[in-house]
mmCIF file of C-alpha atoms and ligand atoms in Angstrom:
data_model
loop_
_atom_site.group_PDB
_atom_site.id
_atom_site.type_symbol
_atom_site.label_atom_id
_atom_site.label_comp_id
_atom_site.label_asym_id
_atom_site.label_seq_id
_atom_site.Cartn_x
_atom_site.Cartn_y
_atom_site.Cartn_z
ATOM 1 C CA UNK S 15 -136.792 98.056 -154.524
ATOM 2 C CA UNK S 16 -135.354 100.690 -156.431
ATOM 3 C CA UNK S 17 -136.357 104.141 -156.234
ATOM 4 C CA UNK S 18 -139.264 105.168 -158.873
ATOM 5 C CA UNK S 19 -137.758 109.117 -158.505
ATOM 6 C CA UNK S 20 -134.186 108.641 -159.144
ATOM 7 C CA UNK S 21 -133.599 106.147 -162.507
ATOM 8 C CA UNK S 22 -130.465 102.660 -161.989
ATOM 9 C CA UNK S 23 -128.204 102.779 -164.558
ATOM 10 C CA UNK S 24 -128.644 101.316 -167.423
ATOM 11 C CA UNK S 25 -127.207 100.634 -170.545
ATOM 12 C CA UNK S 26 -127.657 101.109 -174.219
ATOM 13 C CA UNK S 27 -130.520 99.374 -175.750
ATOM 14 C CA UNK S 28 -128.329 97.566 -178.255
ATOM 15 C CA UNK S 29 -125.753 97.005 -175.489
ATOM 16 C CA UNK S 30 -128.388 95.405 -173.660
ATOM 17 C CA UNK S 31 -129.350 93.181 -175.719
ATOM 18 C CA UNK S 32 -126.188 92.030 -176.900
ATOM 19 C CA UNK S 33 -125.204 91.693 -172.624
ATOM 20 C CA UNK S 34 -128.329 90.329 -171.485
ATOM 21 C CA UNK S 35 -130.423 88.606 -174.225
ATOM 22 C CA UNK S 36 -128.263 87.025 -177.027
ATOM 23 C CA UNK S 37 -126.787 84.788 -175.011
ATOM 24 C CA UNK S 38 -130.195 83.084 -174.295
ATOM 25 C CA UNK S 39 -130.275 83.487 -178.071
ATOM 26 C CA UNK S 40 -127.262 80.824 -178.203
ATOM 27 C CA UNK S 41 -128.512 77.822 -179.177
ATOM 28 C CA UNK S 42 -131.144 79.146 -181.901
ATOM 29 C CA UNK S 43 -129.474 78.608 -184.889
ATOM 30 C CA UNK S 44 -132.360 80.714 -186.730
ATOM 31 C CA UNK S 45 -132.020 83.566 -184.162
ATOM 32 C CA UNK S 46 -128.461 84.684 -185.449
ATOM 33 C CA UNK S 47 -127.523 85.677 -182.022
ATOM 34 C CA UNK S 48 -130.128 88.624 -182.541
ATOM 35 C CA UNK S 49 -128.246 90.448 -184.108
ATOM 36 C CA UNK S 50 -130.908 90.526 -187.725
ATOM 37 C CA UNK S 51 -134.200 91.748 -187.658
ATOM 38 C CA UNK S 52 -135.565 88.738 -188.237
ATOM 39 C CA UNK S 53 -135.122 84.541 -186.344
ATOM 40 C CA UNK S 54 -135.957 81.496 -188.972
ATOM 41 C CA UNK S 55 -137.348 79.083 -187.949
ATOM 42 C CA UNK S 56 -137.013 76.120 -190.058
ATOM 43 C CA UNK S 57 -139.504 73.357 -189.779
ATOM 44 C CA UNK S 58 -140.407 69.450 -190.703
ATOM 45 C CA UNK S 59 -142.504 69.129 -193.241
ATOM 46 C CA UNK S 60 -146.335 69.076 -192.630
ATOM 47 C CA UNK S 61 -145.414 70.687 -189.599
ATOM 48 C CA UNK S 62 -148.381 72.945 -187.104
ATOM 49 C CA UNK S 63 -147.106 76.202 -184.901
ATOM 50 C CA UNK S 64 -148.709 76.688 -182.184
ATOM 51 C CA UNK S 65 -148.260 79.676 -181.631
ATOM 52 C CA UNK S 66 -149.679 82.187 -178.288
ATOM 53 C CA UNK S 67 -148.695 85.631 -177.188
ATOM 54 C CA UNK S 68 -149.528 86.067 -172.875
ATOM 55 C CA UNK S 69 -148.623 89.925 -171.495
ATOM 56 C CA UNK S 70 -147.642 90.565 -168.468
ATOM 57 C CA UNK S 71 -147.576 94.509 -166.764
ATOM 58 C CA UNK S 72 -146.415 95.321 -163.564
ATOM 59 C CA UNK S 73 -149.380 95.959 -160.784
ATOM 60 C CA UNK S 74 -151.868 93.834 -162.807
ATOM 61 C CA UNK S 75 -149.949 90.808 -163.401
ATOM 62 C CA UNK S 76 -147.682 91.706 -160.833
ATOM 63 C CA UNK S 77 -145.347 93.872 -158.099
ATOM 64 C CA UNK S 78 -142.517 96.318 -158.567
ATOM 65 C CA UNK S 79 -141.198 94.867 -155.680
ATOM 66 C CA UNK S 80 -141.196 90.838 -156.968
ATOM 67 C CA UNK S 81 -138.061 89.177 -157.679
ATOM 68 C CA UNK S 82 -137.211 89.079 -161.223
ATOM 69 C CA UNK S 83 -136.494 86.064 -161.799
ATOM 70 C CA UNK S 84 -139.524 84.783 -160.709
ATOM 71 C CA UNK S 85 -140.895 87.688 -162.894
ATOM 72 C CA UNK S 86 -139.625 86.339 -166.071
ATOM 73 C CA UNK S 87 -140.691 82.435 -165.077
ATOM 74 C CA UNK S 88 -144.496 83.040 -165.173
ATOM 75 C CA UNK S 89 -144.197 85.095 -168.195
ATOM 76 C CA UNK S 90 -142.692 82.531 -169.390
ATOM 77 C CA UNK S 91 -144.832 79.938 -168.507
ATOM 78 C CA UNK S 92 -148.149 81.277 -168.750
ATOM 79 C CA UNK S 93 -147.279 80.450 -172.337
ATOM 80 C CA UNK S 94 -145.436 76.978 -172.382
ATOM 81 C CA UNK S 95 -149.347 76.094 -170.704
ATOM 82 C CA UNK S 96 -151.388 77.076 -173.532
ATOM 83 C CA UNK S 97 -149.208 75.212 -175.571
ATOM 84 C CA UNK S 98 -149.725 71.646 -172.799
ATOM 85 C CA UNK S 99 -153.175 72.014 -172.610
ATOM 86 C CA UNK S 100 -152.694 71.997 -176.463
ATOM 87 C CA UNK S 101 -150.916 69.585 -177.135
ATOM 88 C CA UNK S 102 -147.851 71.028 -178.412
ATOM 89 C CA UNK S 103 -143.480 71.534 -177.568
ATOM 90 C CA UNK S 104 -142.218 74.096 -176.556
ATOM 91 C CA UNK S 105 -139.504 75.151 -179.948
ATOM 92 C CA UNK S 106 -139.152 78.719 -178.748
ATOM 93 C CA UNK S 107 -140.225 81.998 -178.236
ATOM 94 C CA UNK S 108 -139.801 86.219 -178.304
ATOM 95 C CA UNK S 109 -140.040 88.876 -175.752
ATOM 96 C CA UNK S 110 -141.348 92.190 -176.011
ATOM 97 C CA UNK S 111 -139.926 94.471 -172.807
ATOM 98 C CA UNK S 112 -141.561 97.681 -172.095
ATOM 99 C CA UNK S 113 -138.961 99.148 -169.299
ATOM 100 C CA UNK S 114 -139.071 102.314 -167.218
ATOM 101 C CA UNK S 115 -136.135 104.329 -165.939
ATOM 102 C CA UNK S 116 -136.903 102.305 -162.652
ATOM 103 C CA UNK S 117 -135.501 99.145 -164.512
ATOM 104 C CA UNK S 118 -131.828 98.917 -164.161
ATOM 105 C CA UNK S 119 -128.689 96.809 -165.427
ATOM 106 C CA UNK S 120 -129.346 94.322 -162.315
ATOM 107 C CA UNK S 121 -133.384 94.303 -162.538
ATOM 108 C CA UNK S 122 -132.480 93.082 -166.590
ATOM 109 C CA UNK S 123 -129.799 90.502 -165.637
ATOM 110 C CA UNK S 124 -131.800 89.261 -162.839
ATOM 111 C CA UNK S 125 -134.453 88.322 -165.386
ATOM 112 C CA UNK S 126 -132.446 87.308 -167.863
ATOM 113 C CA UNK S 127 -130.868 84.541 -165.270
ATOM 114 C CA UNK S 128 -134.948 83.641 -164.445
ATOM 115 C CA UNK S 129 -135.541 82.725 -168.725
ATOM 116 C CA UNK S 130 -132.113 81.251 -168.398
ATOM 117 C CA UNK S 131 -132.993 78.851 -165.863
ATOM 118 C CA UNK S 132 -136.430 78.205 -167.424
ATOM 119 C CA UNK S 133 -134.850 78.037 -171.273
ATOM 120 C CA UNK S 134 -132.832 74.979 -169.676
ATOM 121 C CA UNK S 135 -135.395 73.185 -167.579
ATOM 122 C CA UNK S 136 -137.705 73.302 -171.218
ATOM 123 C CA UNK S 137 -135.327 72.556 -173.982
ATOM 124 C CA UNK S 138 -136.033 76.493 -175.898
ATOM 125 C CA UNK S 139 -134.110 79.895 -176.828
ATOM 126 C CA UNK S 140 -135.052 83.424 -177.273
ATOM 127 C CA UNK S 141 -135.338 84.114 -180.459
ATOM 128 C CA UNK S 142 -136.461 87.654 -180.887
ATOM 129 C CA UNK S 143 -137.875 90.620 -179.672
ATOM 130 C CA UNK S 144 -138.149 93.772 -179.457
ATOM 131 C CA UNK S 145 -137.740 96.707 -176.309
ATOM 132 C CA UNK S 146 -138.546 100.230 -176.245
ATOM 133 C CA UNK S 147 -138.669 102.932 -173.467
ATOM 134 C CA UNK S 148 -141.896 103.915 -171.321
ATOM 135 C CA UNK S 149 -143.098 106.274 -169.010
ATOM 136 C CA UNK S 150 -145.925 103.864 -167.489
ATOM 137 C CA UNK S 151 -145.718 101.005 -166.280
ATOM 138 C CA UNK S 152 -143.027 97.441 -166.945
ATOM 139 C CA UNK S 153 -144.851 95.782 -169.561
ATOM 140 C CA UNK S 154 -143.366 92.327 -170.536
ATOM 141 C CA UNK S 155 -145.207 89.659 -172.992
ATOM 142 C CA UNK S 156 -143.802 87.396 -174.360
ATOM 143 C CA UNK S 157 -145.130 85.059 -177.560
ATOM 144 C CA UNK S 158 -144.426 81.264 -177.354
ATOM 145 C CA UNK S 159 -143.895 78.934 -180.157
ATOM 146 C CA UNK S 160 -144.561 75.326 -180.546
ATOM 147 C CA UNK S 161 -145.311 72.555 -182.084
ATOM 148 C CA UNK S 162 -147.843 70.834 -182.820
ATOM 149 C CA UNK S 163 -148.087 66.982 -182.264
ATOM 150 C CA UNK S 164 -151.452 66.105 -182.079
ATOM 151 C CA UNK S 165 -153.802 65.298 -186.256
ATOM 152 C CA UNK S 166 -156.467 67.234 -184.299
ATOM 153 C CA UNK S 167 -154.828 70.418 -182.066
ATOM 154 C CA UNK S 168 -157.104 70.597 -179.292
ATOM 155 C CA UNK S 169 -159.690 73.349 -179.093
ATOM 156 C CA UNK S 170 -162.104 74.982 -176.736
ATOM 157 C CA UNK S 171 -164.669 73.496 -178.569
ATOM 158 C CA UNK S 172 -165.901 69.505 -178.855
ATOM 159 C CA UNK S 173 -167.354 68.735 -175.962
ATOM 160 C CA UNK S 174 -170.000 66.019 -176.018
ATOM 161 C CA UNK S 175 -172.749 65.513 -173.974
ATOM 162 C CA UNK S 176 -171.652 61.758 -172.454
ATOM 163 C CA UNK S 177 -168.406 63.506 -172.220
ATOM 164 C CA UNK S 178 -166.430 62.899 -168.325
ATOM 165 C CA UNK S 179 -164.876 66.529 -167.746
ATOM 166 C CA UNK S 180 -160.958 66.547 -166.284
ATOM 167 C CA UNK S 181 -158.584 68.657 -164.838
ATOM 168 C CA UNK S 182 -154.773 67.746 -163.576
ATOM 169 C CA UNK S 183 -153.007 68.544 -160.477
ATOM 170 C CA UNK S 184 -154.923 70.468 -157.626
ATOM 171 C CA UNK S 185 -156.735 73.537 -158.050
ATOM 172 C CA UNK S 186 -157.473 76.697 -155.702
ATOM 173 C CA UNK S 187 -153.691 76.480 -154.448
ATOM 174 C CA UNK S 188 -152.252 79.575 -156.570
ATOM 175 C CA UNK S 189 -155.901 81.899 -155.302
ATOM 176 C CA UNK S 190 -154.721 80.609 -152.320
ATOM 177 C CA UNK S 191 -151.720 81.954 -151.962
ATOM 178 C CA UNK S 192 -152.271 84.820 -153.291
ATOM 179 C CA UNK S 193 -154.581 85.456 -150.543
ATOM 180 C CA UNK S 194 -151.606 84.479 -148.348
ATOM 181 C CA UNK S 195 -149.893 87.277 -149.371
ATOM 182 C CA UNK S 196 -152.167 89.215 -149.042
ATOM 183 C CA UNK S 197 -152.104 88.123 -145.131
ATOM 184 C CA UNK S 198 -154.687 85.609 -144.822
ATOM 185 C CA UNK S 199 -153.468 82.320 -143.487
ATOM 186 C CA UNK S 200 -152.575 82.356 -139.584
ATOM 187 C CA UNK S 201 -153.663 78.942 -139.036
ATOM 188 C CA UNK S 202 -151.483 77.761 -142.076
ATOM 189 C CA UNK S 203 -148.194 76.781 -141.040
ATOM 190 C CA UNK S 204 -144.902 78.402 -142.208
ATOM 191 C CA UNK S 205 -144.649 75.909 -144.799
ATOM 192 C CA UNK S 206 -147.960 75.096 -146.160
ATOM 193 C CA UNK S 207 -148.029 78.805 -146.357
ATOM 194 C CA UNK S 208 -144.985 79.161 -148.427
ATOM 195 C CA UNK S 209 -146.133 75.953 -150.788
ATOM 196 C CA UNK S 210 -149.194 77.963 -151.728
ATOM 197 C CA UNK S 211 -147.619 81.645 -152.946
ATOM 198 C CA UNK S 212 -144.919 79.568 -154.916
ATOM 199 C CA UNK S 213 -148.050 77.646 -156.501
ATOM 200 C CA UNK S 214 -148.900 80.793 -157.589
ATOM 201 C CA UNK S 215 -145.330 82.576 -158.169
ATOM 202 C CA UNK S 216 -144.557 79.180 -160.607
ATOM 203 C CA UNK S 217 -146.997 77.310 -162.268
ATOM 204 C CA UNK S 218 -145.614 74.002 -164.418
ATOM 205 C CA UNK S 219 -147.059 73.899 -167.854
ATOM 206 C CA UNK S 220 -147.891 70.142 -167.692
ATOM 207 C CA UNK S 221 -146.308 69.769 -170.947
ATOM 208 C CA UNK S 222 -145.322 65.959 -171.033
ATOM 209 C CA UNK S 223 -149.163 65.273 -169.702
ATOM 210 C CA UNK S 224 -150.581 68.000 -172.377
ATOM 211 C CA UNK S 225 -148.834 65.538 -175.147
ATOM 212 C CA UNK S 226 -149.472 62.212 -174.099
ATOM 213 C CA UNK S 227 -153.882 63.370 -173.717
ATOM 214 C CA UNK S 228 -153.919 65.680 -177.229
ATOM 215 C CA UNK S 229 -155.175 62.179 -179.274
ATOM 216 C CA UNK S 230 -157.689 61.553 -176.566
ATOM 217 C CA UNK S 231 -159.625 64.743 -175.239
ATOM 218 C CA UNK S 232 -162.279 66.056 -177.385
ATOM 219 C CA UNK S 233 -161.146 69.578 -175.454
ATOM 220 C CA UNK S 234 -158.880 71.229 -173.452
ATOM 221 C CA UNK S 235 -157.812 74.538 -172.009
ATOM 222 C CA UNK S 236 -155.023 75.578 -169.305
ATOM 223 C CA UNK S 237 -156.986 76.932 -166.547
ATOM 224 C CA UNK S 238 -156.048 80.671 -165.946
ATOM 225 C CA UNK S 239 -158.770 82.323 -165.138
ATOM 226 C CA UNK S 240 -160.639 80.024 -163.059
ATOM 227 C CA UNK S 241 -161.397 76.332 -163.064
ATOM 228 C CA UNK S 242 -165.824 77.722 -163.546
ATOM 229 C CA UNK S 243 -164.777 80.249 -165.117
ATOM 230 C CA UNK S 244 -162.506 78.294 -168.625
ATOM 231 C CA UNK S 245 -164.851 75.387 -168.183
ATOM 232 C CA UNK S 246 -167.397 78.111 -169.293
ATOM 233 C CA UNK S 247 -165.169 78.834 -172.823
ATOM 234 C CA UNK S 248 -165.966 75.314 -173.471
ATOM 235 C CA UNK S 249 -169.375 74.876 -172.681
ATOM 236 C CA UNK S 250 -169.896 77.963 -174.590
ATOM 237 C CA UNK S 251 -168.738 77.463 -177.751
ATOM 238 C CA UNK S 252 -169.484 73.507 -177.857
ATOM 239 C CA UNK S 253 -172.609 73.638 -176.925
ATOM 240 C CA UNK S 254 -172.974 72.067 -174.382
ATOM 241 C CA UNK S 255 -173.429 71.948 -170.367
ATOM 242 C CA UNK S 256 -170.691 71.197 -167.104
ATOM 243 C CA UNK S 257 -171.839 69.729 -164.013
ATOM 244 C CA UNK S 258 -168.622 70.223 -161.886
ATOM 245 C CA UNK S 259 -169.337 68.119 -158.280
ATOM 246 C CA UNK S 260 -167.534 70.282 -155.817
ATOM 247 C CA UNK S 261 -166.620 67.109 -153.857
ATOM 248 C CA UNK S 262 -164.136 65.460 -156.274
ATOM 249 C CA UNK S 263 -162.678 68.909 -156.942
ATOM 250 C CA UNK S 264 -159.262 68.236 -155.850
ATOM 251 C CA UNK S 265 -157.945 70.697 -153.950
ATOM 252 C CA UNK S 266 -154.627 71.171 -151.702
ATOM 253 C CA UNK S 267 -155.113 69.769 -148.302
ATOM 254 C CA UNK S 268 -152.869 73.880 -147.188
ATOM 255 C CA UNK S 269 -156.143 75.494 -149.337
ATOM 256 C CA UNK S 270 -158.667 73.272 -147.691
ATOM 257 C CA UNK S 271 -157.459 74.524 -144.503
ATOM 258 C CA UNK S 272 -157.187 78.090 -145.742
ATOM 259 C CA UNK S 273 -160.634 78.088 -146.787
ATOM 260 C CA UNK S 274 -162.728 75.509 -145.096
ATOM 261 C CA UNK S 275 -166.348 75.066 -145.507
ATOM 262 C CA UNK S 276 -166.089 76.832 -148.445
ATOM 263 C CA UNK S 277 -162.793 75.437 -149.745
ATOM 264 C CA UNK S 278 -164.212 74.051 -152.539
ATOM 265 C CA UNK S 279 -166.192 77.281 -154.543
ATOM 266 C CA UNK S 280 -163.860 79.462 -153.318
ATOM 267 C CA UNK S 281 -160.922 77.010 -155.714
ATOM 268 C CA UNK S 282 -163.253 76.233 -158.833
ATOM 269 C CA UNK S 283 -163.361 80.563 -158.558
ATOM 270 C CA UNK S 284 -160.311 80.903 -158.321
ATOM 271 C CA UNK S 285 -157.532 81.954 -161.041
ATOM 272 C CA UNK S 286 -153.683 81.700 -162.276
ATOM 273 C CA UNK S 287 -153.725 77.711 -161.621
ATOM 274 C CA UNK S 288 -152.584 76.361 -165.206
ATOM 275 C CA UNK S 289 -153.217 73.399 -164.546
ATOM 276 C CA UNK S 290 -155.472 71.680 -167.857
ATOM 277 C CA UNK S 291 -159.022 71.295 -167.633
ATOM 278 C CA UNK S 292 -160.183 68.636 -170.689
ATOM 279 C CA UNK S 293 -163.328 66.705 -171.529
ATOM 280 C CA UNK S 294 -163.188 63.423 -173.265
ATOM 281 C CA UNK S 295 -165.367 59.865 -174.408
ATOM 282 C CA UNK S 296 -165.850 57.451 -171.313
ATOM 283 C CA UNK S 297 -163.941 55.580 -173.592
ATOM 284 C CA UNK S 298 -160.803 57.289 -173.783
ATOM 285 C CA UNK S 299 -160.476 57.392 -169.531
ATOM 286 C CA UNK S 300 -158.608 54.463 -169.395
ATOM 287 C CA UNK S 301 -155.954 55.637 -171.290
ATOM 288 C CA UNK S 302 -155.825 58.610 -169.934
ATOM 289 C CA UNK S 303 -154.960 57.230 -166.463
ATOM 290 C CA UNK S 304 -152.524 55.506 -167.999
ATOM 291 C CA UNK S 305 -150.946 58.771 -169.134
ATOM 292 C CA UNK S 306 -151.530 60.232 -166.397
ATOM 293 C CA UNK S 307 -149.139 57.832 -164.291
ATOM 294 C CA UNK S 308 -146.446 57.690 -167.065
ATOM 295 C CA UNK S 309 -146.043 61.598 -166.894
ATOM 296 C CA UNK S 310 -146.828 61.500 -163.201
ATOM 297 C CA UNK S 311 -149.141 63.892 -163.030
ATOM 298 C CA UNK S 312 -152.036 63.833 -161.323
ATOM 299 C CA UNK S 313 -155.924 63.889 -163.332
ATOM 300 C CA UNK S 314 -158.700 63.683 -161.789
ATOM 301 C CA UNK S 315 -161.980 63.341 -163.292
ATOM 302 C CA UNK S 316 -164.705 65.832 -161.660
ATOM 303 C CA UNK S 317 -167.765 66.397 -163.560
ATOM 304 C CA UNK S 318 -169.643 65.641 -167.145
ATOM 305 C CA UNK S 319 -171.048 67.063 -170.644
ATOM 306 C CA UNK S 320 -174.568 68.151 -171.061
ATOM 307 C CA UNK S 321 -176.812 69.317 -173.349
ATOM 308 C CA UNK S 322 -177.755 72.852 -172.655
ATOM 309 C CA UNK S 323 -175.760 75.251 -171.726
ATOM 310 C CA UNK S 324 -173.224 77.722 -168.808
ATOM 311 C CA UNK S 325 -171.806 75.609 -165.815
ATOM 312 C CA UNK S 326 -172.475 74.522 -162.763
ATOM 313 C CA UNK S 327 -171.242 73.514 -159.137
ATOM 314 C CA UNK S 328 -173.424 70.809 -157.533
ATOM 315 C CA UNK S 329 -173.128 70.279 -154.189
ATOM 316 C CA UNK S 330 -174.615 66.905 -153.097
ATOM 317 C CA UNK S 331 -175.808 67.693 -156.162
ATOM 318 C CA UNK S 332 -177.323 71.196 -155.566
ATOM 319 C CA UNK S 333 -176.391 74.278 -157.077
ATOM 320 C CA UNK S 334 -173.670 76.338 -155.838
ATOM 321 C CA UNK S 335 -174.436 79.663 -155.936
ATOM 322 C CA UNK S 336 -170.962 81.375 -156.205
ATOM 323 C CA UNK S 337 -170.732 85.139 -154.487
ATOM 324 C CA UNK S 338 -167.827 86.175 -157.250
ATOM 325 C CA UNK S 339 -169.481 88.505 -160.181
ATOM 326 C CA UNK S 340 -167.324 87.412 -163.201
ATOM 327 C CA UNK S 341 -169.161 84.140 -163.155
ATOM 328 C CA UNK S 342 -172.882 85.595 -163.305
ATOM 329 C CA UNK S 343 -172.903 85.229 -166.932
ATOM 330 C CA UNK S 344 -173.287 81.659 -166.717
HETATM 331 P P1 ADP U 7 -136.104 96.838 -184.800
HETATM 332 O O1 ADP U 7 -135.039 97.679 -184.995
HETATM 333 O O2 ADP U 7 -136.136 96.111 -185.891
HETATM 334 O O3 ADP U 7 -136.659 97.536 -183.994
HETATM 335 P P2 ADP U 7 -134.294 95.991 -183.369
HETATM 336 O O4 ADP U 7 -133.201 97.114 -183.682
HETATM 337 O O5 ADP U 7 -135.527 95.910 -181.937
HETATM 338 O O6 ADP U 7 -134.726 95.607 -184.633
HETATM 339 O O7 ADP U 7 -133.160 94.508 -182.649
HETATM 340 C C1 ADP U 7 -133.035 94.017 -182.996
HETATM 341 C C2 ADP U 7 -132.162 92.263 -182.615
HETATM 342 O O8 ADP U 7 -132.464 91.874 -181.272
HETATM 343 C C3 ADP U 7 -133.980 91.249 -183.187
HETATM 344 O O9 ADP U 7 -133.184 90.844 -183.549
HETATM 345 C C4 ADP U 7 -134.843 91.544 -182.254
HETATM 346 O O10 ADP U 7 -135.468 90.449 -182.622
HETATM 347 C C5 ADP U 7 -133.497 91.720 -181.146
HETATM 348 N N1 ADP U 7 -134.152 91.658 -179.753
HETATM 349 C C6 ADP U 7 -134.725 92.917 -179.297
HETATM 350 N N2 ADP U 7 -135.189 93.298 -178.146
HETATM 351 C C7 ADP U 7 -134.694 91.980 -177.642
HETATM 352 C C8 ADP U 7 -135.233 91.427 -176.422
HETATM 353 N N3 ADP U 7 -136.310 91.703 -175.527
HETATM 354 N N4 ADP U 7 -134.990 89.628 -176.508
HETATM 355 C C9 ADP U 7 -134.819 89.522 -177.426
HETATM 356 N N5 ADP U 7 -134.836 89.767 -178.479
HETATM 357 C C10 ADP U 7 -134.608 91.127 -179.112
HETATM 358 MG MG1 MG U 8 -137.309 97.524 -181.919
#
């Protein structure tokens, strides 16, 4: 870790952009090697651009001592996860950096390497951005642009009574990983601890699946604040109630081991999953199952949409009281 009192070497603003960021823009014709004021995207006629910005802040979303390449990947992936939930295909991204003096060349080089790897993985390029100095915390803001693929881009609005509620992957892994980073998990094996930590540090945006299910869903979002909280957003704007069966929530066996009998409630309230939660009419079930198989992503039905309001987590048919204060407004 770098000492905050002594500033490491850092090259000037334009040299920094040319050395570390221009290579990431190679391959995006309209980025002009980051030598102009703007990027220009030429889109097919009738194209729908799906746009999202997410900011991560040192001390809030990551620690100064975290590996810079992982910080970069997570900052990018949380945006791609939003695109995934809306069935959009990533087109590219813009990067805004506010750099405190402790960030030197080596940190930026590692950060850029992380971005380069994920650009390859997702087939996108850096389109532009902004770089400033700051007397405060390191702030990274990424704007992702995607191409909407569905005739109707999935929204939070649209869930109706009688719909089924689904979720991708396993829920709570990242929350369990954070607990492990904070010192919990003595009963877990090293492999189990590392698996959970990895799920916290490295979201897996469900882009392929998101695209396949976009025409099938009635409402969809990515789970970033916690399953119950995020389904609450769908319930609120769709003017419906959502009932979740705690025993149906897909859990990783390591988080089950960590949390014991509390696992489902803990997982449902933990953040950072970056899975997709969605609702769909019952007749879409077979097509959803086929999409899950094709994208090789687990999809699990966890509940139903009802008349009313709010999200209820049910255990043996009885509502579970969630301790976390953030969820009392349900
Ligand atoms: P302006 O003077 O309009 O603020 P800049 O000098 O900040 O423009 O940026 C010059 C070019 O470098 C622009 O193409 C901009 O998109 C790009 N750029 C600046 N910072 C970044 C960054 N962090 N990541 C990617 N591109 C950047
Ligand atoms: Mg600028």
